[in-house]
Coordinates of C-alpha atoms in Angstrom, one line a residue:
Chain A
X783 CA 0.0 0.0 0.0
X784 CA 1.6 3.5 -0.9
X785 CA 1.4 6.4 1.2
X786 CA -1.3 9.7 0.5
X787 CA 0.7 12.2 -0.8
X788 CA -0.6 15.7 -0.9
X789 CA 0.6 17.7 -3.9
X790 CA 4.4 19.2 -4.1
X791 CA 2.4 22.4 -4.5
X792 CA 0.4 23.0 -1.5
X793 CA 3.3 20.9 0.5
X794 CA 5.1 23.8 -0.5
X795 CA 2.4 26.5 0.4
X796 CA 1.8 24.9 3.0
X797 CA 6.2 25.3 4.1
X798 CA 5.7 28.7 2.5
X799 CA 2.8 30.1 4.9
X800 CA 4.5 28.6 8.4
X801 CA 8.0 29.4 7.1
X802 CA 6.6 33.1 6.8
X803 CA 4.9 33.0 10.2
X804 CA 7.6 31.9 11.8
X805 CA 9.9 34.3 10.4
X806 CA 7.6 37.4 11.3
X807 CA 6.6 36.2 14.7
X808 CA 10.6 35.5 15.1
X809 CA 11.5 39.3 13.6
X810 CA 8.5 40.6 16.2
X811 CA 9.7 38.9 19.4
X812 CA 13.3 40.0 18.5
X813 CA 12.4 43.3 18.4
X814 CA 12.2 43.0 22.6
X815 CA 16.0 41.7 22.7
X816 CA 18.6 44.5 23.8
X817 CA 21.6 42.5 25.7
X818 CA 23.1 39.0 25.5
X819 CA 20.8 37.6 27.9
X820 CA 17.5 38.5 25.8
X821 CA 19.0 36.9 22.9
X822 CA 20.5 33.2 24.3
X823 CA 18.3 33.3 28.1
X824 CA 15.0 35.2 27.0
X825 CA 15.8 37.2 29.5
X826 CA 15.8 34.7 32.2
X827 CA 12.5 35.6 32.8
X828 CA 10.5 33.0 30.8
X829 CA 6.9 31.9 32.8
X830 CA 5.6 28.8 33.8
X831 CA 3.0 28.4 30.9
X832 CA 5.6 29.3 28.1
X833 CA 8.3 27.2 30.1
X834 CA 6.1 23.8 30.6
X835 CA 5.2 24.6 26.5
X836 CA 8.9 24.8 25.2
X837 CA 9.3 21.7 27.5
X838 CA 7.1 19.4 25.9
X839 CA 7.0 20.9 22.3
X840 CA 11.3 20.1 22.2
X841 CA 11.1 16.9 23.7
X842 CA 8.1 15.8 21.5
X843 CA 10.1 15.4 17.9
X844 CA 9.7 14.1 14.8
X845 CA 11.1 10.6 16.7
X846 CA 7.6 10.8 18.8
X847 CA 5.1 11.3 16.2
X848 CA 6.8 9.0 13.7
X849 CA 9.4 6.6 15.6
X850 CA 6.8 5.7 18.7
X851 CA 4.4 3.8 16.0
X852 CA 7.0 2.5 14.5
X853 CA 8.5 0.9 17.7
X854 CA 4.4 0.0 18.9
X855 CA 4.3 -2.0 15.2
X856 CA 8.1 -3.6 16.0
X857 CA 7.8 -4.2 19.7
X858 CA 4.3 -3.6 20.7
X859 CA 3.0 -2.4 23.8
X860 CA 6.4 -2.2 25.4
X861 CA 7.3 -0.1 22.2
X862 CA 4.8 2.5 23.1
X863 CA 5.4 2.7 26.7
X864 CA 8.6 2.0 26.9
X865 CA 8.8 5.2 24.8
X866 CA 6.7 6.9 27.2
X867 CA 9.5 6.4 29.7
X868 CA 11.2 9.2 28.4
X869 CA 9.2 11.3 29.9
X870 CA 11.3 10.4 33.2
X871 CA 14.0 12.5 31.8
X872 CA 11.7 15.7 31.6
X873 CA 10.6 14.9 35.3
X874 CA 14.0 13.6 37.0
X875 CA 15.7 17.3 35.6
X876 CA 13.0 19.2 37.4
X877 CA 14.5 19.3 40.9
X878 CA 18.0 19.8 39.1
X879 CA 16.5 22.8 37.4
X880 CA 15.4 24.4 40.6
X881 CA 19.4 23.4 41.6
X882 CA 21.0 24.5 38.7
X883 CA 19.3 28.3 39.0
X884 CA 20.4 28.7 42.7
X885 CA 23.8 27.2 42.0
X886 CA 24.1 29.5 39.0
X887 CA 21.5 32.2 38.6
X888 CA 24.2 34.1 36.4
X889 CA 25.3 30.8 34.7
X890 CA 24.5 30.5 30.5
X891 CA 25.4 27.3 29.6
X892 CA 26.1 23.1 30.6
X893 CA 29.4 23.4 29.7
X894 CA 29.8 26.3 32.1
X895 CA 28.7 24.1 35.3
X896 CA 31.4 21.1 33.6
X897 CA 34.3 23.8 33.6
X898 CA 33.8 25.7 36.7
X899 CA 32.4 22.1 38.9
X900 CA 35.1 19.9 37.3
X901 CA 38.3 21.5 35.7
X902 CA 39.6 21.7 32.1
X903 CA 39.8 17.3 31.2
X904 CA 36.4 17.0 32.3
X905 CA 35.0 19.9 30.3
X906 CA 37.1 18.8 27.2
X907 CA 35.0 15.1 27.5
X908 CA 32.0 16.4 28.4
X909 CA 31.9 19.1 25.1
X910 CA 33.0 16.3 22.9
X911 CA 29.8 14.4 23.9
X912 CA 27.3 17.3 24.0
X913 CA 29.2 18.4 20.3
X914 CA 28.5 15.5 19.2
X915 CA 25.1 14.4 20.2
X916 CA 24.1 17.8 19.3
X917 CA 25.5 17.3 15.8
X918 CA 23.9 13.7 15.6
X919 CA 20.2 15.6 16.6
X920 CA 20.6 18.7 14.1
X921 CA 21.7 16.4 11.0
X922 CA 19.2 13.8 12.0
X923 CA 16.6 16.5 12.5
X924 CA 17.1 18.1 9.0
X925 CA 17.5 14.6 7.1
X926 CA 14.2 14.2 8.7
X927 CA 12.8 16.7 7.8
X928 CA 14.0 16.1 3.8
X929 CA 12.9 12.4 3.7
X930 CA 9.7 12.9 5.7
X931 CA 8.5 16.4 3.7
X932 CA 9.8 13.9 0.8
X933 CA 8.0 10.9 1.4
X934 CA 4.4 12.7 2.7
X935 CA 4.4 15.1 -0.5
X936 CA 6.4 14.3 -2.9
X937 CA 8.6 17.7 -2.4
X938 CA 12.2 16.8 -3.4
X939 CA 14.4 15.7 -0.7
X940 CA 16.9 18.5 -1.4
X941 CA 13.9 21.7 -0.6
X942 CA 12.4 19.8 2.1
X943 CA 15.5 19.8 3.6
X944 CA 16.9 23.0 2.8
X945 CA 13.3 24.4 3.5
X946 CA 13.1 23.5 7.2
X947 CA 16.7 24.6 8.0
X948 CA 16.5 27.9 6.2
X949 CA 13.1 28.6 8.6
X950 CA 14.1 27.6 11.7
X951 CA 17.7 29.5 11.3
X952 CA 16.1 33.1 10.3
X953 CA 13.3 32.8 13.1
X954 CA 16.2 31.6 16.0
X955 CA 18.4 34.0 14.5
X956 CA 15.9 37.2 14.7
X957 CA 14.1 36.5 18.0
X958 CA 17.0 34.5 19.6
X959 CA 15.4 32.2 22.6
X960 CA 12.5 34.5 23.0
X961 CA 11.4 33.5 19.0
X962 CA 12.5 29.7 20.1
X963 CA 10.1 29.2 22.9
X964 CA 6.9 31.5 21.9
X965 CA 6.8 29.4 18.5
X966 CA 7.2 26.2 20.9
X967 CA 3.6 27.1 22.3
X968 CA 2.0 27.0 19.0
X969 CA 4.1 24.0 17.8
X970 CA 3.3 22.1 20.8
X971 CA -0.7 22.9 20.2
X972 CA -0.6 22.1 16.9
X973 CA 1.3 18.8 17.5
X974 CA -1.5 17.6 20.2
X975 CA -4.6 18.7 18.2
X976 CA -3.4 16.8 15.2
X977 CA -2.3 13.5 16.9
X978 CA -6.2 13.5 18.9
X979 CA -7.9 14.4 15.7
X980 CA -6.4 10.9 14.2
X981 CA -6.4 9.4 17.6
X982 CA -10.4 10.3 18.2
X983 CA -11.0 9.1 13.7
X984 CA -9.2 5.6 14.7
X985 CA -11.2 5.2 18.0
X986 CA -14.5 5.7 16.2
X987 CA -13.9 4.1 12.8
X988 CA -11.9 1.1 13.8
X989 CA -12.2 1.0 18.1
X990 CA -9.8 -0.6 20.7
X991 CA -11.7 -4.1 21.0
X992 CA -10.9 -4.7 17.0
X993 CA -7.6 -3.1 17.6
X994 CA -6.7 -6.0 20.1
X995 CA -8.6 -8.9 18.5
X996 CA -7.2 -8.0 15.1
X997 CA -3.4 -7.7 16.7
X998 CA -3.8 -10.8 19.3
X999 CA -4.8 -12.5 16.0
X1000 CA -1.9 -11.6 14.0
X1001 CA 0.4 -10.1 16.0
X1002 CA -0.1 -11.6 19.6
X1003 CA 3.9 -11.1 20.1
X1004 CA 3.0 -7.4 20.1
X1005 CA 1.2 -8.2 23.4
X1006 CA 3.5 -10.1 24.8
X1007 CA 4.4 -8.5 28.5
X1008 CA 7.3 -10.9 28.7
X1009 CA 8.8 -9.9 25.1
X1010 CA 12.6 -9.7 26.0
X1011 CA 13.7 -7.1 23.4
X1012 CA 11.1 -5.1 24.1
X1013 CA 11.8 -4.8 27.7
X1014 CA 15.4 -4.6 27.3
X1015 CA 14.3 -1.2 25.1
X1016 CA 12.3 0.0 27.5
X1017 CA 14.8 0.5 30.0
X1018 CA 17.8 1.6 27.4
X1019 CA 15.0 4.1 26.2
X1020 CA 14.7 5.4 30.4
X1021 CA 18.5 6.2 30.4
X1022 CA 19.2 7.6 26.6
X1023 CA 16.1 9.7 27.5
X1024 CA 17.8 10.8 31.3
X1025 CA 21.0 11.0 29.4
X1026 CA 19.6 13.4 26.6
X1027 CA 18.3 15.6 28.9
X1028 CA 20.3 16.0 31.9
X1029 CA 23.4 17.0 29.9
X1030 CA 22.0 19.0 27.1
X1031 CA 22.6 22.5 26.7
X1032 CA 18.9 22.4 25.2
X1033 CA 17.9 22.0 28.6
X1034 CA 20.4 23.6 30.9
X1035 CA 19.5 26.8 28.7
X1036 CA 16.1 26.2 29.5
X1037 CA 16.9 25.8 33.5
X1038 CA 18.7 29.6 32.9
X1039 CA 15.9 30.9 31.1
X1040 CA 12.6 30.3 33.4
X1041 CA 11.7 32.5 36.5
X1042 CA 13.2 31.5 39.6
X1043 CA 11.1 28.7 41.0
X1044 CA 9.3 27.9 37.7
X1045 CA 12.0 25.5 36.6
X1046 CA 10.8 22.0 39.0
X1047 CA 7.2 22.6 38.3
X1048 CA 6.9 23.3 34.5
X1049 CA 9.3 20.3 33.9
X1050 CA 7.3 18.0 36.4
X1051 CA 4.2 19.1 34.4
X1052 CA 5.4 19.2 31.0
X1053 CA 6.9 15.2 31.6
X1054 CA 3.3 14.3 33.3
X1055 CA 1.4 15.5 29.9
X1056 CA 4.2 14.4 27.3
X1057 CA 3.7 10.8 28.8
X1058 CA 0.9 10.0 26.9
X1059 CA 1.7 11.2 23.3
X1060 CA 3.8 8.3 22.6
X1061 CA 1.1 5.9 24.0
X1062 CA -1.4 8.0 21.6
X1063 CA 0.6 7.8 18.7
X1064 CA 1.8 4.6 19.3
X1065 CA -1.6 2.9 19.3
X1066 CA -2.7 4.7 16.2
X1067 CA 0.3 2.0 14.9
X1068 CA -1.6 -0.8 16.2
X1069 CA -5.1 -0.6 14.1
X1070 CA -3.0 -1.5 11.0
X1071 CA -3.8 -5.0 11.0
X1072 CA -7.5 -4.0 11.5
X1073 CA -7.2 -1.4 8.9
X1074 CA -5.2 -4.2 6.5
X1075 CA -2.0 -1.8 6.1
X1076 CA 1.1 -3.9 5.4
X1077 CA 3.9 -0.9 5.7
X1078 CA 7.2 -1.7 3.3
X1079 CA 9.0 -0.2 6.0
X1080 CA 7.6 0.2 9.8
X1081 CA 8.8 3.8 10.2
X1082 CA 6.2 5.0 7.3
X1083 CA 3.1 3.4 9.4
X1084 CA 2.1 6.2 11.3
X1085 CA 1.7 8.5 8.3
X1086 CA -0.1 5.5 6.7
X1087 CA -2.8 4.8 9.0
X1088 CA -3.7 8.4 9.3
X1089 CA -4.0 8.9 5.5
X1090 CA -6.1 5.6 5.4
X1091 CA -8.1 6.9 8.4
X1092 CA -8.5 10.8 6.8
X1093 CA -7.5 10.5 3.5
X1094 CA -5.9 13.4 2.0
X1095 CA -7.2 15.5 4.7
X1096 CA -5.3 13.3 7.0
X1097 CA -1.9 13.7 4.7
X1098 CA -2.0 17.2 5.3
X1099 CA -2.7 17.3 8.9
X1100 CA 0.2 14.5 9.2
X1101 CA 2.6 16.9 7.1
X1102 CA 1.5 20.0 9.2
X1103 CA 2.2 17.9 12.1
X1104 CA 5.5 16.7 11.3
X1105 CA 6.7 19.8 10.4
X1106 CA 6.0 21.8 13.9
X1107 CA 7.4 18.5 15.3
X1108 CA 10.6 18.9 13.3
X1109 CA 10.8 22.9 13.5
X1110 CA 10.2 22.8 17.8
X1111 CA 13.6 20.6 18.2
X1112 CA 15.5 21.9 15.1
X1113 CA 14.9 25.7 16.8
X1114 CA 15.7 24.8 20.4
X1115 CA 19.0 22.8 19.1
X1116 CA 20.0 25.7 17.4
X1117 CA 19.6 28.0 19.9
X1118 CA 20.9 25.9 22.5
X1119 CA 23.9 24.9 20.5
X1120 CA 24.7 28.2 19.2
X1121 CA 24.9 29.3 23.0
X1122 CA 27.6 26.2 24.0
X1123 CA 29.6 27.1 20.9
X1124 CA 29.6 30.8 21.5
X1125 CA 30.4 30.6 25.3
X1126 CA 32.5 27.3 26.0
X1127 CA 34.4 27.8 22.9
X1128 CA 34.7 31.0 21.6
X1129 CA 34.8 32.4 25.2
X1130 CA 36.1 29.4 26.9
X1131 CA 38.5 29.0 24.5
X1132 CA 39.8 31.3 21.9
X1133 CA 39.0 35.1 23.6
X1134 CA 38.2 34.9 26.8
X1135 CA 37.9 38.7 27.3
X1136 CA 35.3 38.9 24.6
X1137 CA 32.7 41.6 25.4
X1138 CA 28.7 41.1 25.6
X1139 CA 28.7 42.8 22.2
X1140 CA 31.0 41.1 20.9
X1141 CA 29.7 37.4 22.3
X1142 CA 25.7 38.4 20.9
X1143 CA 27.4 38.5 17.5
X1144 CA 29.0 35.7 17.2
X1145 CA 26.5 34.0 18.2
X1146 CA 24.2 34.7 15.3
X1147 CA 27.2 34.0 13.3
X1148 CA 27.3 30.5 15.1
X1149 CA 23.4 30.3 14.1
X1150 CA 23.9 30.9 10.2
X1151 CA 27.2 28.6 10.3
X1152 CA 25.4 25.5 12.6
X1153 CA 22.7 25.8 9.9
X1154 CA 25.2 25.4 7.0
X1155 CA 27.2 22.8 8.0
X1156 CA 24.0 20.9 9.0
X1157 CA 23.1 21.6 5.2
X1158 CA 26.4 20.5 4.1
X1159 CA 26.1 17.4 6.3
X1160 CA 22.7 16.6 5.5
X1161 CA 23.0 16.6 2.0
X1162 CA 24.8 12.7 1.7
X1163 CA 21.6 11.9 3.5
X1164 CA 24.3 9.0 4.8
X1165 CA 21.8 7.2 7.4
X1166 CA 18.6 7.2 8.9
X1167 CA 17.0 8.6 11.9
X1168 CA 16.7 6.1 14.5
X1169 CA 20.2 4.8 13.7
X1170 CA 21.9 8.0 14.5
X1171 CA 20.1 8.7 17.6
X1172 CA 20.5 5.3 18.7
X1173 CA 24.1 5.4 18.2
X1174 CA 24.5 8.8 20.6
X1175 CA 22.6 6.7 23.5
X1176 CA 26.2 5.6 24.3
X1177 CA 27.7 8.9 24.4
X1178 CA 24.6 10.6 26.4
X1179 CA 24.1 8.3 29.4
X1180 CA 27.7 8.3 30.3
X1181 CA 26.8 11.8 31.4
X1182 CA 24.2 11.3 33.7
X1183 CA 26.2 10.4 37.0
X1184 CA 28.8 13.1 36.7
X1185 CA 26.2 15.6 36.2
X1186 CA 24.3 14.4 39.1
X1187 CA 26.7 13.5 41.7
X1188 CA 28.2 17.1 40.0
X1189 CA 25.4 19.1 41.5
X1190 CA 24.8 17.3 44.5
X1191 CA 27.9 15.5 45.7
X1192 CA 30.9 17.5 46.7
X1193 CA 33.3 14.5 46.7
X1194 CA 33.1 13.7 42.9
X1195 CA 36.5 15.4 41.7
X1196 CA 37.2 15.9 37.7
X1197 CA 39.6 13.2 37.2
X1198 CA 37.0 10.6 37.8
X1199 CA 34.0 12.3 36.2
X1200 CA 35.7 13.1 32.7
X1201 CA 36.7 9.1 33.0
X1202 CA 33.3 7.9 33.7
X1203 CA 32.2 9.6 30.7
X1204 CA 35.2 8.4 28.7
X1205 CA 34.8 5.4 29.6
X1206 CA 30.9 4.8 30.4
X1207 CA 31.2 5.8 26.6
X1208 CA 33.4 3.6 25.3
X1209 CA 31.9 0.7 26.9
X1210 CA 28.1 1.1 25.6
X1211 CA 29.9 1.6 22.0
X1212 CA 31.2 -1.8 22.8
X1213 CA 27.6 -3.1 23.7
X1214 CA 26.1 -1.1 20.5
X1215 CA 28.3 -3.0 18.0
X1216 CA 28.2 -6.4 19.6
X1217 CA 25.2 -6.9 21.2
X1218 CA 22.2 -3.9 20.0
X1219 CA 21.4 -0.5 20.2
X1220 CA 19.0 -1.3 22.9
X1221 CA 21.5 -1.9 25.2
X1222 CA 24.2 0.9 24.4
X1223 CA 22.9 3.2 26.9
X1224 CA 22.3 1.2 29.8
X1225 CA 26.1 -0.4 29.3
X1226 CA 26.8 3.3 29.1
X1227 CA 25.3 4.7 32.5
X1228 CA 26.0 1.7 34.4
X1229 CA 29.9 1.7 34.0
X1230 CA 30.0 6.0 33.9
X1231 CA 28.3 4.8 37.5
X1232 CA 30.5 2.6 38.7
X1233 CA 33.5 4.7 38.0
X1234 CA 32.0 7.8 39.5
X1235 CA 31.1 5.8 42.7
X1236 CA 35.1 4.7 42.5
X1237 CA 36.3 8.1 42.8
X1238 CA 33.5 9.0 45.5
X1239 CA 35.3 6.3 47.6
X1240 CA 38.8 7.0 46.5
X1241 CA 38.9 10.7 46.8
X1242 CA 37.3 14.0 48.5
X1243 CA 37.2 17.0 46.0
X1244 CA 35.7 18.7 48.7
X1245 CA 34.4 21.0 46.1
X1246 CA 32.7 24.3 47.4
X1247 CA 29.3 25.3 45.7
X1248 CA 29.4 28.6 46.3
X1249 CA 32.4 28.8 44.2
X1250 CA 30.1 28.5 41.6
X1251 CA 27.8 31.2 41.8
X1252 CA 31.3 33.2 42.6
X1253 CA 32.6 32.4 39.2
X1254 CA 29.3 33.0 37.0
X1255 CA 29.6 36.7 38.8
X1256 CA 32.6 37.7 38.3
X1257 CA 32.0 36.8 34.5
X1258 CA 29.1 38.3 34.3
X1259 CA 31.1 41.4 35.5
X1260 CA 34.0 41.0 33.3
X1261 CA 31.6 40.7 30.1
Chain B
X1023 CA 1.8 -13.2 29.2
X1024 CA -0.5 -10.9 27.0
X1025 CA -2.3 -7.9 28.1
X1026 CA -5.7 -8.0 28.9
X1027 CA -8.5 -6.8 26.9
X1028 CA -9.5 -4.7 29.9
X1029 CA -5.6 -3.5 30.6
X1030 CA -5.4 -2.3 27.0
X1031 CA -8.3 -0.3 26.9
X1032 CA -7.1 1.0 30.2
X1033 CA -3.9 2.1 29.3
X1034 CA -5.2 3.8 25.9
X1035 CA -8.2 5.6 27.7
X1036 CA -6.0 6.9 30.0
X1037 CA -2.9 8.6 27.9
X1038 CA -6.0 9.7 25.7
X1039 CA -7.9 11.3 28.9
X1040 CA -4.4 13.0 29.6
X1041 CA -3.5 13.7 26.2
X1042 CA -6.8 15.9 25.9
X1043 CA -6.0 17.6 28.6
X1044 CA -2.7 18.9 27.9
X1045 CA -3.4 21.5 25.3
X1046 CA -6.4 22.9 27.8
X1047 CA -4.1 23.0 30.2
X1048 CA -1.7 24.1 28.3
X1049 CA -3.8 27.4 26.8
X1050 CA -5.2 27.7 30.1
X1051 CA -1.9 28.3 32.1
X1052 CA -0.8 30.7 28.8
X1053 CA -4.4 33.2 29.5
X1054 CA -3.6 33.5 33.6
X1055 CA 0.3 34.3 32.9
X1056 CA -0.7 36.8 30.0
X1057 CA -3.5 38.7 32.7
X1058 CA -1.0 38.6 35.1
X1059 CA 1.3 39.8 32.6
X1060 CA 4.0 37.0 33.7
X1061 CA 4.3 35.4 30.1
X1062 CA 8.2 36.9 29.7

């Protein structure tokens, strides 16, 4: 059965009209930026409904609307919840938000905390990592955004691709974080009403009783509670999603940017009502038996059981969809990427005396050049989304621990953290290639854990938080 | 071990009863913070 295509044309009205709206909506909120702290921390004064929106719209990605039905159609209903579970990353980095603001109210970026909490070799592992999971997201993000635009219209590969970078560059680049998390909001609604429109078409035209009979009939693995890979996902899928979160800059700039004491609760409720959207999405996956759709490949069966459900209708709601989902993480990477590469390199790095001024323009510079060489790299189009991401489970959970015992143990010196992560990653690269991806991260966090419990018990860093908040001032001072 | 009928429908009902919610709540919280004007 082939996919509903909606015509290259209005696909590319369709990229025209939100490209322009996001681009004037971005050029409107910019207008309110004067310093360096309106452009990368929207003025650290972001509220809790705009905070709990930017939340959820980043974390729910093109992966959620499109890799959660796959994984229901491959694995079942571990598939779906297990990649629910990942909401435990947006709820275990609540408290640490609240933590990170008080340890660094002045603070701008991950890599900031690594430096000043750790020393030089663990800051040199740690941006590694964060470079190149950051890297792996933004090339994964716009290839999926060429082959998805691609494979639901008919657009070539090439404009899809190029379309979705060029928008979210000018609209991060004119209204900064501000731009970032206002068109989060409207992303985010836009993602939910479209997933319970085809969620509330499949409960009335097909229902959950012939859902089950029609998968226990001819899937009845899909069921299975004792299905080992499955299980085995759903706990690698708990830690990459930990992992991605807790040492992101995506985040971290996020735990800068919203009002003091808005941080724990907007990322407690943004995890609580981002929970369900795999479950929702995934189950959509699951009527395809009942519906007779045999998908050529499993990561096309969400977009094929909504144009079966809606027709064309339901093609253009499914491209609408995909594209928010895409734009609300491309944006936020951007942004968030921009700001590590502007402040841990550029400052960190190569001048260290430069000026406000001088930092706010280079990192729109960063902006424009992050969005080329993603074009650049994206135009191979070498691999496909799930493998990429899977791959950087291995790098991400090694981070976990060190960040953790990093903001709330004082013993944990930078020796032992920058091994744990060299080593936690090296591991679950091991377990990737030999065993499966669905194991990478676990490996990954387990042995970054064991190491950073080592040096707990070895040494005492004694390390003094208030040095911290010390250091954050007397840069914000200097610049 | 399979899921039950009953689980299933459970489980689905549920993520759907919180997945409505979300953009209410979600537009809701965005009208109190812009009266209060605390959206920035």
């Amino acid at each position: 059965m082939d996919i509903i295509q909606i015509p290259s044309v209005w696909a590319l009205a369709i990229l025209l009209v939100f490209g322009a709206l996001w681009v004037a909506f971005g050029w409107w909120l910019g207008k309110k930026n004067n310093s360096l702290d309106d452009f990368m921390l929207a003025g650290r004064n972001v509220g809790f409904a705009f905070a709990t929106a930017t939340a959820m719209a980043t974390w729910i990605t093109s992966n959620t609307t499109l890799v959660a039905p796959q994984l229901t159609y491959q694995f079942g209903i571990w598939g779906m919840v297990g990649y629910s579970m990942a909401a435990l990353g947006l709820i275990l980095f609540a408290p640490l938000a609240t933590r990170i603001k008080s340890l660094m109210p002045n603070g701008y970026t991950c890599g900031d905390f690594i430096r000043q909490r750790y020393g030089r070799f663990a800051w040199y592992v740690f941006l590694i990592v964060s470079m190149f999971y950051a890297f792996g997201w933004l090339v994964s993000l716009g290839m999926a955004g060429g082959i998805l635009l691609s494979a639901l219209s008919g657009i070539d590969y090439y404009i899809g691709m190029s379309a979705i970078l060029l928008i979210c560059v000018l609209y991060t680049l004119l209204g900064g974080l501000r731009a970032v998390i206002a068109t989060d909001f409207i992303q985010t609604i836009i993602i939910l009403l479209g997933v319970l429109w085809i969620a509330y078409v499949c409960l009335q035209d097909v229902g959950l009783e012939k859902i089950y009979s029609s998968v226990s009939h001819e899937s009845p693995e899909l069921l299975n509670l004792l299905f080992p890979a499955a299980i085995m996902f759903l706990f690698n899928n708990i830690f990459f999603g930990i992992g991605e979160i807790f040492h992101s800059n995506v985040w971290w700039s996020r735990a800068f940017a919203f009002k003091k004491d808005v941080g724990k609760k907007s990322f407690l409720l943004s995890g609580l009502l981002w929970f369900p959207i795999p479950i929702v999405t995934g189950f959509i996956a699951l009527s395809a038996p009942a519906l007779n759709i045999y998908p050529p490949t499993a990561d096309m069966i969400g977009p094929l059981v909504a144009a079966k459900l809606l027709g064309e209708i339901g093609a253009i709601f499914v491209f609408v969809v995909v594209f928010s989902a895409l734009a609300s993480s491309l944006d936020s990477l951007l942004a968030a990427t921009s700001d590590l590469l502007t402040k841990d390199i550029y400052k960190g790095l190569i001048n260290k005396k430069a000026s406000k001024q001088q930092l706010l323009r280079v990192s729109k510079i960063t902006i424009v050049s992050l969005g080329i060489v993603t074009w650049i790299l994206c135009l191979p189009r070498v691999t496909t989304l799930g493998e990429l991401l899977n791959f950087t489970g291995a790098f991400v959970a090694s981070t976990i621990w060190p960040i953790v015992f990093g903001l709330y143990q004082r013993r944990l010196n930078g020796l032992y953290a920058g091994l744990a992560m060299l080593i936690g990653t090296s591991l679950g690269l091991v377990g990737y290639f030999t065993i499966g991806f669905y194991v990478a991260a676990l490996i990954s966090c387990l042995f970054s854990l064991i190491i950073c419990l080592i040096g707990i018990w070895l040494k005492n860093a004694n390390f003094q938080w208030e040095n911290l908040n010390e250091s954050n001032k007397k840069q914000a001072g200097e610049m | 071990m399979s899921i039950s009928i009953t689980w299933f429908e459970l489980l689905i009902n549920v993520a759907l009863g919180i997945a409505v919610l979300a953009p209410i709540v979600l537009i809701t919280l965005v009208i109190i913070d812009l009266k209060k004007e605390q959206l920035w």
